[in-house]
Tab-separated table of C-alpha atoms in Angstrom:
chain	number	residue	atom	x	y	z
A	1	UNK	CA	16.465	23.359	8.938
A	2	UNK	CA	15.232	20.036	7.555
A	3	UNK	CA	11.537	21.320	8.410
A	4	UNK	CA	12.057	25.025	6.336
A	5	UNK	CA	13.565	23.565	3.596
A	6	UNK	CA	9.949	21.608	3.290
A	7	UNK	CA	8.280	24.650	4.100
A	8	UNK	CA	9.631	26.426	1.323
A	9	UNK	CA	9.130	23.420	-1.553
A	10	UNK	CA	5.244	24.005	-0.060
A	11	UNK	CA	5.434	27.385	-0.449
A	12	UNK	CA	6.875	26.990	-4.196
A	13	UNK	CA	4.374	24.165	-5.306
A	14	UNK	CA	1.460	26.523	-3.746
A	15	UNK	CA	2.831	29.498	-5.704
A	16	UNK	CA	3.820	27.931	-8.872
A	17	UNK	CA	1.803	29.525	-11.849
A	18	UNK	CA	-0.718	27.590	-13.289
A	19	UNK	CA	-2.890	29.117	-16.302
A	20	UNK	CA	-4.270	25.708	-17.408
A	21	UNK	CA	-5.452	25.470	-21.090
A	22	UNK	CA	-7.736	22.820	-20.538
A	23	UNK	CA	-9.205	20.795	-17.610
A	24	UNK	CA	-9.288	16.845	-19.000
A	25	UNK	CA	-11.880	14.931	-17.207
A	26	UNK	CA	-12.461	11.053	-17.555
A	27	UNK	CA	-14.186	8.258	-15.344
A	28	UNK	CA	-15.130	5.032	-14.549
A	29	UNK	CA	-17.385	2.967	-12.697
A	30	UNK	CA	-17.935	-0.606	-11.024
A	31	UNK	CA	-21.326	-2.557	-9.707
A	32	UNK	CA	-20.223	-5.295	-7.724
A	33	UNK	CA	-21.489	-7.938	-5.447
A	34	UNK	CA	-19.438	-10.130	-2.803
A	35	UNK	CA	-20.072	-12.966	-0.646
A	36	UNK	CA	-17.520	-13.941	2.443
A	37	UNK	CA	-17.207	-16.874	4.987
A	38	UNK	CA	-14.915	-16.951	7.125
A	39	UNK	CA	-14.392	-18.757	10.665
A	40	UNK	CA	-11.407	-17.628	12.999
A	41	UNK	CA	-11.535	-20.033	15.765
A	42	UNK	CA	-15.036	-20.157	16.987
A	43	UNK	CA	-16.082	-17.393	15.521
A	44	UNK	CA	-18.199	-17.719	12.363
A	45	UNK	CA	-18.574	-14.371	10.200
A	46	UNK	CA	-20.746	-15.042	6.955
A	47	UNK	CA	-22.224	-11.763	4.666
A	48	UNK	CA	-22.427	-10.406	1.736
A	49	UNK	CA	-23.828	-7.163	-0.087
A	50	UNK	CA	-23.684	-5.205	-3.138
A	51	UNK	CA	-22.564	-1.780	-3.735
A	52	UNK	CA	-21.070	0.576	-6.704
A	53	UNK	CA	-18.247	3.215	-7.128
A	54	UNK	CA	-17.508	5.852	-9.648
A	55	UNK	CA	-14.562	7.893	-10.147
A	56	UNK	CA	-13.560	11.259	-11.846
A	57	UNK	CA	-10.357	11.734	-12.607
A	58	UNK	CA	-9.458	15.064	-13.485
A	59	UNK	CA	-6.429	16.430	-15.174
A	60	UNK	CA	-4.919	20.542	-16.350
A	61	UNK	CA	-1.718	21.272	-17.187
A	62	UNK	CA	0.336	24.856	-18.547
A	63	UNK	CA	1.769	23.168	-21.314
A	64	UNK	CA	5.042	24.155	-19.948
A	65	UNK	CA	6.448	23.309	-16.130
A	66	UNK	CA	3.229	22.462	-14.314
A	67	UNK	CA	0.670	20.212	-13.619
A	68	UNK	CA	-2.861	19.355	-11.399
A	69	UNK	CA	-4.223	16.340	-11.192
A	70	UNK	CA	-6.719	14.552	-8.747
A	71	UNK	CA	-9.180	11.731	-8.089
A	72	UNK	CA	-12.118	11.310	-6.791
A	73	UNK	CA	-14.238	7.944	-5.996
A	74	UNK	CA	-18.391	8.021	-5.297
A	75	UNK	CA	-18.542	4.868	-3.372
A	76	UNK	CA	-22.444	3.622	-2.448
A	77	UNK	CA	-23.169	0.820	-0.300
A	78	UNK	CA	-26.666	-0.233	-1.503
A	79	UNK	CA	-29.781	-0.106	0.165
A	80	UNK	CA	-27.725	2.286	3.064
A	81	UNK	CA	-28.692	6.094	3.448
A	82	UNK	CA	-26.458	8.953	2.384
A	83	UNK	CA	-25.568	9.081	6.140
A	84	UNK	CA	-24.710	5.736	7.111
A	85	UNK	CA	-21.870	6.788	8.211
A	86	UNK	CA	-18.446	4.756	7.170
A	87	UNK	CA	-20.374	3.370	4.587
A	88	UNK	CA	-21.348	5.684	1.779
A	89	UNK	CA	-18.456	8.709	0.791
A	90	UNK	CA	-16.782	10.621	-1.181
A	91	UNK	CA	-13.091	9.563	-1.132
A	92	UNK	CA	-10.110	11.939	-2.329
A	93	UNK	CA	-7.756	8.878	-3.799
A	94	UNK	CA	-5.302	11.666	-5.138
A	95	UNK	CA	-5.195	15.261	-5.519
A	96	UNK	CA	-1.833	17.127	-6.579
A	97	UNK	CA	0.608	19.618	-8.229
A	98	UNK	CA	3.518	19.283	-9.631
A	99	UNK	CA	6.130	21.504	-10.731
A	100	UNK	CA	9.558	21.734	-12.722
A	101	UNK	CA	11.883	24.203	-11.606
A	102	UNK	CA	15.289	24.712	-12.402
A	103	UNK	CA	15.863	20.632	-13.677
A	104	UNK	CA	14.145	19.917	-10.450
A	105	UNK	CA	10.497	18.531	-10.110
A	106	UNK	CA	8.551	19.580	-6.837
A	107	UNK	CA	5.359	17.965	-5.859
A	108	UNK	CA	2.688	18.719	-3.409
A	109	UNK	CA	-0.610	17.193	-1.874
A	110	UNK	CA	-2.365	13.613	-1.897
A	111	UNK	CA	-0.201	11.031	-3.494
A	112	UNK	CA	0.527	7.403	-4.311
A	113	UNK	CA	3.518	6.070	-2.713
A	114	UNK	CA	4.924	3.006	-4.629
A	115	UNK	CA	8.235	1.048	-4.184
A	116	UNK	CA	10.444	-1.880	-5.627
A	117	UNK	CA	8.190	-5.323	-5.817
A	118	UNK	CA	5.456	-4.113	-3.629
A	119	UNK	CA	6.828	-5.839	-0.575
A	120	UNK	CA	7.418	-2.793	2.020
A	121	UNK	CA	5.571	-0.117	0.310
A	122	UNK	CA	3.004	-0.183	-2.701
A	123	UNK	CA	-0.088	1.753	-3.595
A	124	UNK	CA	0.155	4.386	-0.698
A	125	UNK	CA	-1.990	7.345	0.014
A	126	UNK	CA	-0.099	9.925	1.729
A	127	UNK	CA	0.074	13.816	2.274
A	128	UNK	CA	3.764	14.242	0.513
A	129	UNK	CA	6.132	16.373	-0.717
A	130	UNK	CA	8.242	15.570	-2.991
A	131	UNK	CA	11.561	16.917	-4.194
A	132	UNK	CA	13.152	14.683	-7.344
A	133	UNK	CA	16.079	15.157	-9.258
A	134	UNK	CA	16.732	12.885	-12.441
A	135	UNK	CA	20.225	11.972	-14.147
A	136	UNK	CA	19.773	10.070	-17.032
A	137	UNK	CA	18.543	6.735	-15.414
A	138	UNK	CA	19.419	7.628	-11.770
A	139	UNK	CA	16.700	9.399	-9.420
A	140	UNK	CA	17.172	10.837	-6.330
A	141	UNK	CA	14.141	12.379	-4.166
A	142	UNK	CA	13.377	13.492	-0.953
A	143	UNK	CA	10.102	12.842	0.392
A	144	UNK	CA	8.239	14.352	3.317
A	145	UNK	CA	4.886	12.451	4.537
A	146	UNK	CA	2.640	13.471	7.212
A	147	UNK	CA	0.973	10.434	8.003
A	148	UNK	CA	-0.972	11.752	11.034
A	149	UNK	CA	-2.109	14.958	12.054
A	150	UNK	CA	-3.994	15.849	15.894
A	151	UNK	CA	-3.934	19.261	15.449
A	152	UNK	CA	-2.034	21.795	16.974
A	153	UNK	CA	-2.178	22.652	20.577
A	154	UNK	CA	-5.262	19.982	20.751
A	155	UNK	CA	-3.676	17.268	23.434
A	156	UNK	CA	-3.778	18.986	26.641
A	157	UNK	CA	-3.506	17.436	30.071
A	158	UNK	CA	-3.644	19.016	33.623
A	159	UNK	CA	-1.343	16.624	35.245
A	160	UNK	CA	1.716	18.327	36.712
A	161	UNK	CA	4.220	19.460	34.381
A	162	UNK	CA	2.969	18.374	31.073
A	163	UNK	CA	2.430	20.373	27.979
A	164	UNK	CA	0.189	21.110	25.168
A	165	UNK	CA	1.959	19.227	22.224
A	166	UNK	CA	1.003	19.102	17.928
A	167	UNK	CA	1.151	15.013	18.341
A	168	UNK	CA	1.425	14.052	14.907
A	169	UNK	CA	3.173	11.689	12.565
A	170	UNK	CA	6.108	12.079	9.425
A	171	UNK	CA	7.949	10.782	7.683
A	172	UNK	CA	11.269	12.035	5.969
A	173	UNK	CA	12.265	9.740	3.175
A	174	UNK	CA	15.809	9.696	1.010
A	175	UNK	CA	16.059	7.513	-2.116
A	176	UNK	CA	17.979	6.656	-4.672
A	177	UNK	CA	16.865	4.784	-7.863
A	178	UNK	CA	19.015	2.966	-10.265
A	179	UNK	CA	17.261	2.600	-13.678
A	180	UNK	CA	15.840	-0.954	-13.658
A	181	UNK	CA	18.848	-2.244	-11.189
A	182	UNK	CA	16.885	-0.961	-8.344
A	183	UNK	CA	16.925	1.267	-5.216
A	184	UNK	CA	17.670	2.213	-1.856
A	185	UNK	CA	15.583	4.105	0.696
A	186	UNK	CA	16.532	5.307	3.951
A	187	UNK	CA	12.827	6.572	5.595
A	188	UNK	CA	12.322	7.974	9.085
A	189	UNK	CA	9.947	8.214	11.149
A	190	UNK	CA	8.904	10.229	13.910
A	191	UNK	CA	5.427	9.723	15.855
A	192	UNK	CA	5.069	13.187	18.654
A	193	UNK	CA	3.618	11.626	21.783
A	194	UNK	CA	0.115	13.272	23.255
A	195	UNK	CA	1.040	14.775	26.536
A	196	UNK	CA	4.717	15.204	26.112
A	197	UNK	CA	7.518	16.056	23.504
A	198	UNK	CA	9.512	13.720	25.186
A	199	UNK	CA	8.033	10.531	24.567
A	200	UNK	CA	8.391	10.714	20.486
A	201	UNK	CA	9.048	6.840	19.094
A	202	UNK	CA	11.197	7.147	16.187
A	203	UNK	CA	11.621	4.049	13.593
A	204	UNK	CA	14.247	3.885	11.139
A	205	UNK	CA	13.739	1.771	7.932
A	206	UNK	CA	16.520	1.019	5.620
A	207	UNK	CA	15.203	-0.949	2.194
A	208	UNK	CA	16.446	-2.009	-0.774
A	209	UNK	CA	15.777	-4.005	-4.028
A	210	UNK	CA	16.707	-5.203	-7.380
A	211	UNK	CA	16.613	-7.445	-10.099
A	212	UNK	CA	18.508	-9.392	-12.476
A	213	UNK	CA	18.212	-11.761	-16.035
A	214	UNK	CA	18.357	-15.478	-15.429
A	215	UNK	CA	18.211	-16.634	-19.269
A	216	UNK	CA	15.697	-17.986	-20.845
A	217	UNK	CA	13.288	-15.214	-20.319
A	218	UNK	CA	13.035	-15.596	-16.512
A	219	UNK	CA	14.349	-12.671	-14.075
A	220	UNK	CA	15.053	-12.682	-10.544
A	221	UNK	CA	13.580	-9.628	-8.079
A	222	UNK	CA	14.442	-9.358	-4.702
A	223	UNK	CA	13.442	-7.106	-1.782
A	224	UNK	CA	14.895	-6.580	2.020
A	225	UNK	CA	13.861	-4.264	4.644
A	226	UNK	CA	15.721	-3.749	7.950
A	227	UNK	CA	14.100	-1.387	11.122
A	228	UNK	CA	15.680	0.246	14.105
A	229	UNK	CA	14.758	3.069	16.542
A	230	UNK	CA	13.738	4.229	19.685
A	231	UNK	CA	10.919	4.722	21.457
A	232	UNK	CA	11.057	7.190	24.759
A	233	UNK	CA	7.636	5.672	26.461
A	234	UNK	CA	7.981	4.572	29.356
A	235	UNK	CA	8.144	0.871	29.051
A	236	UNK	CA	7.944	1.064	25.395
A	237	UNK	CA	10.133	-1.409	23.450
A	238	UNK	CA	12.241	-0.384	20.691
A	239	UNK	CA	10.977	-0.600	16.840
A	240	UNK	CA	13.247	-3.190	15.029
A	241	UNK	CA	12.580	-6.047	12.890
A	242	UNK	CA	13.417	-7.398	9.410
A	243	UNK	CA	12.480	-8.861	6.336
A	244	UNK	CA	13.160	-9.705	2.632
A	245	UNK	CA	11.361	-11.205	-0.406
A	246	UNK	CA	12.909	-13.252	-3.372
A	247	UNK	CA	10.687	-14.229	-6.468
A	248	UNK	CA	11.349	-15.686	-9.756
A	249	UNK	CA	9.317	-14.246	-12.644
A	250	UNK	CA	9.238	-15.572	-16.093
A	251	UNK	CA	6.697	-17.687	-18.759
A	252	UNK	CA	5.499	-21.009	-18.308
A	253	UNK	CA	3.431	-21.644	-21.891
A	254	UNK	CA	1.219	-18.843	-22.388
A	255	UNK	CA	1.241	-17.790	-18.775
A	256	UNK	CA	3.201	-15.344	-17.107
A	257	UNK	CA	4.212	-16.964	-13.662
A	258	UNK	CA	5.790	-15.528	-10.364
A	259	UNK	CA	7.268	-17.887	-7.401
A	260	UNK	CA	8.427	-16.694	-4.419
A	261	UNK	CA	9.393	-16.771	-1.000
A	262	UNK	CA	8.821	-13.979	1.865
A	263	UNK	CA	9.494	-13.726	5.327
A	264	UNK	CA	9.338	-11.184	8.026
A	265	UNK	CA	10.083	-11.360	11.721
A	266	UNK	CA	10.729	-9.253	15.230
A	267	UNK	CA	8.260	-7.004	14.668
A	268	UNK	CA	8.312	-6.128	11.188
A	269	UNK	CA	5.670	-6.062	8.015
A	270	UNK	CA	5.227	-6.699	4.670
A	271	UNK	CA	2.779	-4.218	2.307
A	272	UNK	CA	-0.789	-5.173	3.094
A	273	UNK	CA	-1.121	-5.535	-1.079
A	274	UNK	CA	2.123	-7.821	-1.223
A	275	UNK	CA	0.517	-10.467	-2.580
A	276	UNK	CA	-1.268	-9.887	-5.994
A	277	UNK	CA	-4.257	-12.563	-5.467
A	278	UNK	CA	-7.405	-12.158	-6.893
A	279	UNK	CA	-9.483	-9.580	-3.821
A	280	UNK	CA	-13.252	-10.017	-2.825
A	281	UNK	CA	-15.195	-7.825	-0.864
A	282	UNK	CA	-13.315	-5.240	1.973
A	283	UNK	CA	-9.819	-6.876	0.748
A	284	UNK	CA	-9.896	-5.395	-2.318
A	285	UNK	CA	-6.472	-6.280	-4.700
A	286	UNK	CA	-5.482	-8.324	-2.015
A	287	UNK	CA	-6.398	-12.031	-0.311
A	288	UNK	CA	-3.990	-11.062	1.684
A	289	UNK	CA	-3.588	-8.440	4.707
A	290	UNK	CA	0.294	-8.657	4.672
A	291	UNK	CA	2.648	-10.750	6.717
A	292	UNK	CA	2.943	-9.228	10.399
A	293	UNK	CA	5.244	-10.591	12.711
A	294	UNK	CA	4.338	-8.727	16.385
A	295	UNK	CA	7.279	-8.950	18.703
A	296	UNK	CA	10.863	-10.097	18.807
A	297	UNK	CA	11.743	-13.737	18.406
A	298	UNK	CA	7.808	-14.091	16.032
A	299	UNK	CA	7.930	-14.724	12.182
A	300	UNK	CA	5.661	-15.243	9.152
A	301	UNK	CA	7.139	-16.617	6.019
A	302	UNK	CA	5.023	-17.302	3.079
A	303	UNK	CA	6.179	-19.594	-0.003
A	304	UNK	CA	3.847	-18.486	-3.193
A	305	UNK	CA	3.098	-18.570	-6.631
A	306	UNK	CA	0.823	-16.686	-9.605
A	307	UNK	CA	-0.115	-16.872	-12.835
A	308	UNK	CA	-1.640	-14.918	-15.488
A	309	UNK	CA	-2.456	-15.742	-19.069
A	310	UNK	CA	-4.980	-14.446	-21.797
A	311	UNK	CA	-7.317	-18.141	-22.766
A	312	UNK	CA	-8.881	-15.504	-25.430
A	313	UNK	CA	-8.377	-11.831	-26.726
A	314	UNK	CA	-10.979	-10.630	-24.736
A	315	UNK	CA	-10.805	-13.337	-21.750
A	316	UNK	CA	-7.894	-13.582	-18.726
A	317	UNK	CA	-7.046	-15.895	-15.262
A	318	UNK	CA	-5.010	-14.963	-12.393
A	319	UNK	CA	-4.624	-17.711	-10.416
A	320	UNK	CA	-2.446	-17.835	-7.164
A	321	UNK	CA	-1.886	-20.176	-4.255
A	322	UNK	CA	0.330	-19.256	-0.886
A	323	UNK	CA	1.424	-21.253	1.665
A	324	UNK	CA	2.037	-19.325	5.058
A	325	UNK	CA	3.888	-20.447	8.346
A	326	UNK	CA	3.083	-18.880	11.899
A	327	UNK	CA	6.055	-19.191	13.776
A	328	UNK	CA	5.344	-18.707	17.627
A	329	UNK	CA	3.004	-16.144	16.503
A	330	UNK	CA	0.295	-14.514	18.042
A	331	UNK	CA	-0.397	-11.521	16.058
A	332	UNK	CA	-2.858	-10.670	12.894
A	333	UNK	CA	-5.653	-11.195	15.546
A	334	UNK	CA	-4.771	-14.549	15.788
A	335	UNK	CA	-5.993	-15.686	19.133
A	336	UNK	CA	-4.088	-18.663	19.545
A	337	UNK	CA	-0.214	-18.850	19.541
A	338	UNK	CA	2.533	-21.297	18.474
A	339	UNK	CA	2.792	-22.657	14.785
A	340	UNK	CA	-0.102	-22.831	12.555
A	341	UNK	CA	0.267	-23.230	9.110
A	342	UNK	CA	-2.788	-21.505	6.643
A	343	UNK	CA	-2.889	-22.112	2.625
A	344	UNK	CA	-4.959	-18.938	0.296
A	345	UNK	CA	-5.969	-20.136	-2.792
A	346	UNK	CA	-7.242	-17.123	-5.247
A	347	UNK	CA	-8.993	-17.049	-9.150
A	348	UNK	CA	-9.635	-13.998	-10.713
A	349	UNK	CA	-11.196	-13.985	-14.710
A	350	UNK	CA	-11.833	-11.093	-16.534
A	351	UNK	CA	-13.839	-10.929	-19.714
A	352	UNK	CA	-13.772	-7.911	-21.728
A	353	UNK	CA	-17.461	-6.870	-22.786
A	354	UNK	CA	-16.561	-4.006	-25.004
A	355	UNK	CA	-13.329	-1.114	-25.306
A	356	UNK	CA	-14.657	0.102	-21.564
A	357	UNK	CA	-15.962	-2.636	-19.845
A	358	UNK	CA	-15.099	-5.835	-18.932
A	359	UNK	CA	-17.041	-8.456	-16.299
A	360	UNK	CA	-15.279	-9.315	-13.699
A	361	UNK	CA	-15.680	-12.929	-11.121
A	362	UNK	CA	-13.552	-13.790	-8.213
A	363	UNK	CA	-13.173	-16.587	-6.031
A	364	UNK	CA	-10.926	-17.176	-2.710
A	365	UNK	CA	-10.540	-19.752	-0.428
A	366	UNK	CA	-8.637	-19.729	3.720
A	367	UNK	CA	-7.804	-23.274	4.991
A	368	UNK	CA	-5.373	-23.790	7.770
A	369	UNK	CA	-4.943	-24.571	11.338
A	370	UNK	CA	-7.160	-21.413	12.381
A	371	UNK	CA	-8.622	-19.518	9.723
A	372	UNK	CA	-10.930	-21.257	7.352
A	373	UNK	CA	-13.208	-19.336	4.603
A	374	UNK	CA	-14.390	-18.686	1.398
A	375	UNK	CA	-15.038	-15.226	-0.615
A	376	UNK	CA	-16.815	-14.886	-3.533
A	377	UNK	CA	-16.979	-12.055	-6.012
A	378	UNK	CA	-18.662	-10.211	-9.357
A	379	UNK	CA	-18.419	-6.657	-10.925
A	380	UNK	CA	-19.598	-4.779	-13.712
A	381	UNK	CA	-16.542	-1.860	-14.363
């Protein structure tokens, strides 16, 4: 049932009228260079390159119930050929329609998947559908995600009694938002083995966050995730894990300042964008790649802190520092196990050359028991 009912919100997106009036287009564009140094263990890994990256953006609408929108990004590695391949594309970022019908809005295609304080989910592309339904400052949605798709009929095997299966990926997704209290999310997850229908791990993820005033212009967010499931491999272990975030966010002077403390463990994972340093190179909007614990009885936890503030009307810094713990962990192709503590130090400035542009330099640095490196960064967008 679950499966028509998505069917048919498809079906109604896909059929929804749309006579737009005009098609809004608008773009931008980046030229950027980036240097990185990194050793992990004994391996040394030094580059750096230039390369550029426009984007369309492109927008029509009935002037009624509907909407289209999608984005598209140029990206050009330079001094590659147009078929290099994983180097120069074209990249669909987002491309969707969306629909009121009957008080209830129904969206369809490429989308951006954002929750709470970025900790478990923020800034995700995803095939969705969405089905929303506001009440003054309460939302409820369901959400269905294919995350992966083999094709149907494609994984084949001629060992006795298997079967031709569709091995894919979803996700099915219930939440319910509270106005600026917060929210709660109940997704699951269901990933179709290859040769068999019977060997389907499914991971449940309850999450929740909120926020509250602490005086003085300072507010308190939190975040926790908890995961269950089952996984019918042979040998498999189970999904579980869990994991929360608590920051303090207020002004300092003329900065606006975050402190925190995260922590996951048993298998779990934070957002690879959790934290918001200052990104060079292949991590960009991140220093970070998330905090990944790999197996039961492994944790990272990660005490941190960033600031922004305007030194001009055209001139900002984001500075952040984060101090992460390894406990009896192995994982985040780390190749040596135990504790190990690492400390990410990030600067970001941002000068704004006219209305469109601004010039951009970044600067991070890895120190720690393993991982030691430096990345540095310019753009033109």
């Amino acid at each position: 049932m679950k499966k028509k009912l998505i069917a048919i919100a498809i079906a109604t997106v896909v059929a929804a009228p749309l006579t737009a009036q005009a098609i809004d287009m608008s773009g931008d564009a980046r030229v950027r260079y980036y240097s990185n140094s990194n050793t992990a263990g004994a391996t040394d890994q030094k580059g750096a390159q230039t390369d550029s990256r426009v984007g369309l953006n492109f927008s029509a609408a009935d002037g009624k119930t509907a909407v289209a929108k999608a984005r598209v990004e140029i990206i050009n590695t330079h001094g590659t050929t147009e078929s290099s391949a994983g180097v120069d594309k074209v990249y669909i970022d987002n491309a969707y329609i969306s629909a009121n019908i009957a008080g209830i809005n129904v969206m369809g295609g490429k989308t951006i998947g954002n929750w709470g304080h970025k900790f478990y989910v923020w800034d995700k592309q995803g095939d969705r559908v969405h089905i929303t339904k506001k009440m003054g400052d309460m939302t409820a949605a369901l959400i269905f995600t294919k995350a992966a798709e083999a094709g149907l009929y494609t994984a084949s095997t001629t060992a006795a009694g298997s079967e031709d299966d569709d091995a894919d990926t979803s996700v099915t997704t219930l939440l319910f938002k509270m106005g600026k209290m917060g929210g709660i999310r109940y997704d699951m997850k269901a990933a179709d083995g290859v040769a068999d229908t019977s060997d389907t791990v499914k991971t449940n993820t309850l999450a929740l966050y909120g926020g509250a005033p602490l005086g003085g212009g300072w507010g308190l967010g939190f975040e926790a995730m908890s995961i269950s499931g089952s996984n019918d491999n042979v040998g498999g272990a189970d999904p579980a894990g869990m994991g929360f975030m608590l920051a303090a966010m207020g002004k300092v002077g003329g900065a606006d300042l975050s402190v925190g403390y995260a922590s996951v463990k048993d298998g779990a994972a934070s957002d690879d964008d959790f934290f918001s340093f200052a990104g060079t190179g292949t991590q960009a909007g991140s220093m970070m790649t998330g905090l990944t614990s790999s197996e039961d009885g492994h944790s990272m936890n990660a005490m941190f802190a960033v600031a922004n503030m305007s030194v001009s009307s055209s001139t900002s810094i984001e500075a952040g520092v984060g101090i992460i713990k390894y406990v009896d962990e192995t994982a985040s192709g780390l190749a040596m196990g135990g504790d190990m503590d690492e400390t990410v130090i990030s600067v970001k400035a941002n000068h704004k050359l006219s209305k469109m542009t601004s010039a951009i330099a970044q600067f991070g640095n890895f120190s720690g028991d393993f991982v030691k490196g430096s990345h540095y960064g310019a753009s033109i967008e």
